[in-house]
Amino acid sequence: MKLQFIPLDKLAVSKANMRYAKKAPDVSDILPTIRARGIIQSLVVRPAAQPGHYEILAGARRYHAALIISAEASSGAESVGEETGDAMLLPCAILDAADDAAAVEASLIENLARLDPDEVNQWVNFVRLVKEGRGVADIAETFGLPELTVRRVLALGNLLPRIRNLYGAQEIDRVTVRHLTFASKSQQREWLNLHDDPDARAPTGHQLKAWLLGGQSIATRHALFDLAGFDGAIVSDLFGEDSYFASPDLFWTAQQAEVEARKAAYLDAGWQEVVIVPASQYFHAWEHEKVAKRKGGRVYIELRASGEVCFHEGYMSRKEAARIDRADAVETKSVRPEITARMQTYVDLHRHAAVRAALTSRPQIALRLMVAHAICGSALWRVTPDPRTARDDLVAESVENAVGEADFDHARRRVLDLLGFSSEEPHVTGGNARDQGVAGLFLRLLALPDEAMLDIIAIVMGETLASGSAALEAVGNHIGVDMADYWEADDAFFEQLRDRDILTALVAEVVDPQTAAANAGAKGKILKEIIRDGLNGTKGREKMDRWVPRWMAFPPSAYGERGGVGSLEAWRRVEAAKQMLENATAAAAEPGRLAA
């Protein structure tokens, strides 16, 4: 490149510039700065077909700002560039005229670092680079992007142009576009017909995936067999991260064959019995005891409707285990014990009293013993993880993808590794480590430092904290949890909104009361669109950042007096408990009142 000042009237925006359009771009954000300080950074240009003229590859917004200032009556030319006669001179870096690919790259490099182009705009320019001979790896390296990101953008070409335009205009969300990439062209056209039909409703998000795959979607990651030898069709999404079997029947035929092969391998390895649990039933770990292979433990192969297969090695039903224990007890009954049962009770209770007293001066040891009980359970301890279930698939998917869920799962996996458990265990608590028992886990915890114990306690308490409880409200308010760090409105949230009064109240909160009053009689769909525009800052509305509905905040509140907000009812129980504590504290501070 070489640097040169070029007259404004000798410049024009190149078609290779990603900002090239008949309509001038918005320059309101940079216009005040250019008026005050001029154009500091050079435009990137190359010679045009007309001698002495140049086309702008990068810097179109600066160029249009200069045009506005040049047209102003009084001053401004001096603050933009040097003045010569009737034309301003703008600082320009001149590229070689021949390299079209370099021209597109120059435009993209500069603009990606500024006003972010949408994915549709990126797709147009990435396709142009591919036609110029650039590979995916070259594009990714040039722009500092992962190859997967480049492939995602290029995959938009699999969609009908109208769907790309709807996505670029933010009329459909990213999840919907991702699922539409499963669709054939005919399915895309059918979806567009539903989208255009005012009396119909086009499926979106999770519902769209079910619509495309006939109601059952089985991910290829659940296959036990080699996908290379699978004869059925497999569909993949835009991101290349998820793929699904087009025919569940063909999948289950191949999956069942592999399960039978695994069963035979277990039997050859010496297991006495292998039980296949069909998808219509469940394997309940709490109804079984962990038993070694040599003592009659079985292998349970659990099939799930999602296509996943779980292998539970070394289990026996509790009834069978109890029967074996009774048989063992009968065999040893003839041996006369050293002490009587009455003496054993005497010894046990005295030793129990001694250990309890000693624990009072050793809280660190008591803490580890308590955690071992909470994780394993015992005859006196029963700790159950919160099931965190949702009947609605859309709600379940929303929670599964939540920031808080991902953060907690990451911390839980660290704790599972710390305790020597499998990282695939769904919980730390609820009966883990039964094979080593409370005593064995207690000995393991004794070797851990206090910092590690605090990490374990946080996971144990998080798993066993009841959803919707007053305890959850008390903890969340004491910590000062800001739900905006963990949540933002999604399709599942809007799907649950049905009450027009509540929707009107949300419009007033997210946008403004005047808009809410003007649309008080509108349909729910219109009100939801207004709320979405307010949250996204689209269609001319000011963006509402970090908004959380009152029911979800800590502390929660309501939009009316009708009641029926569970989180608010739980919070009122917390406030009542606080009031009782304050009254008791005040009474204790007044001896006369306490005596009365």
Short mmCIF file of C-alpha atoms in Angstrom, two decimals, residues 3 48 58 136 180 192 249 346 368 372 376 445 471 532 538 570 587:
data_model
loop_
_atom_site.label_atom_id
_atom_site.label_comp_id
_atom_site.label_asym_id
_atom_site.label_seq_id
_atom_site.Cartn_x
_atom_site.Cartn_y
_atom_site.Cartn_z
CA LEU A 3 -0.58 6.58 1.47
CA ALA A 48 -11.12 2.56 -10.49
CA ALA A 58 -12.97 0.03 3.50
CA VAL A 136 -12.68 -22.17 4.71
CA LEU A 180 -34.61 -25.19 9.49
CA LEU A 192 -42.89 -20.42 4.85
CA ASP A 249 -37.10 -47.40 13.33
CA TYR A 346 -24.29 -51.47 76.38
CA ARG A 368 -16.57 -34.26 56.82
CA ALA A 372 -20.27 -38.27 53.83
CA CYS A 376 -24.13 -41.70 50.72
CA LEU A 445 -12.79 -36.66 52.88
CA ALA A 471 -35.12 -21.71 51.74
CA ARG A 532 -39.43 -8.53 22.12
CA THR A 538 -35.50 -3.30 17.21
CA ALA A 570 -42.31 -18.35 49.45
CA ALA A 587 -38.01 -9.88 73.76
#
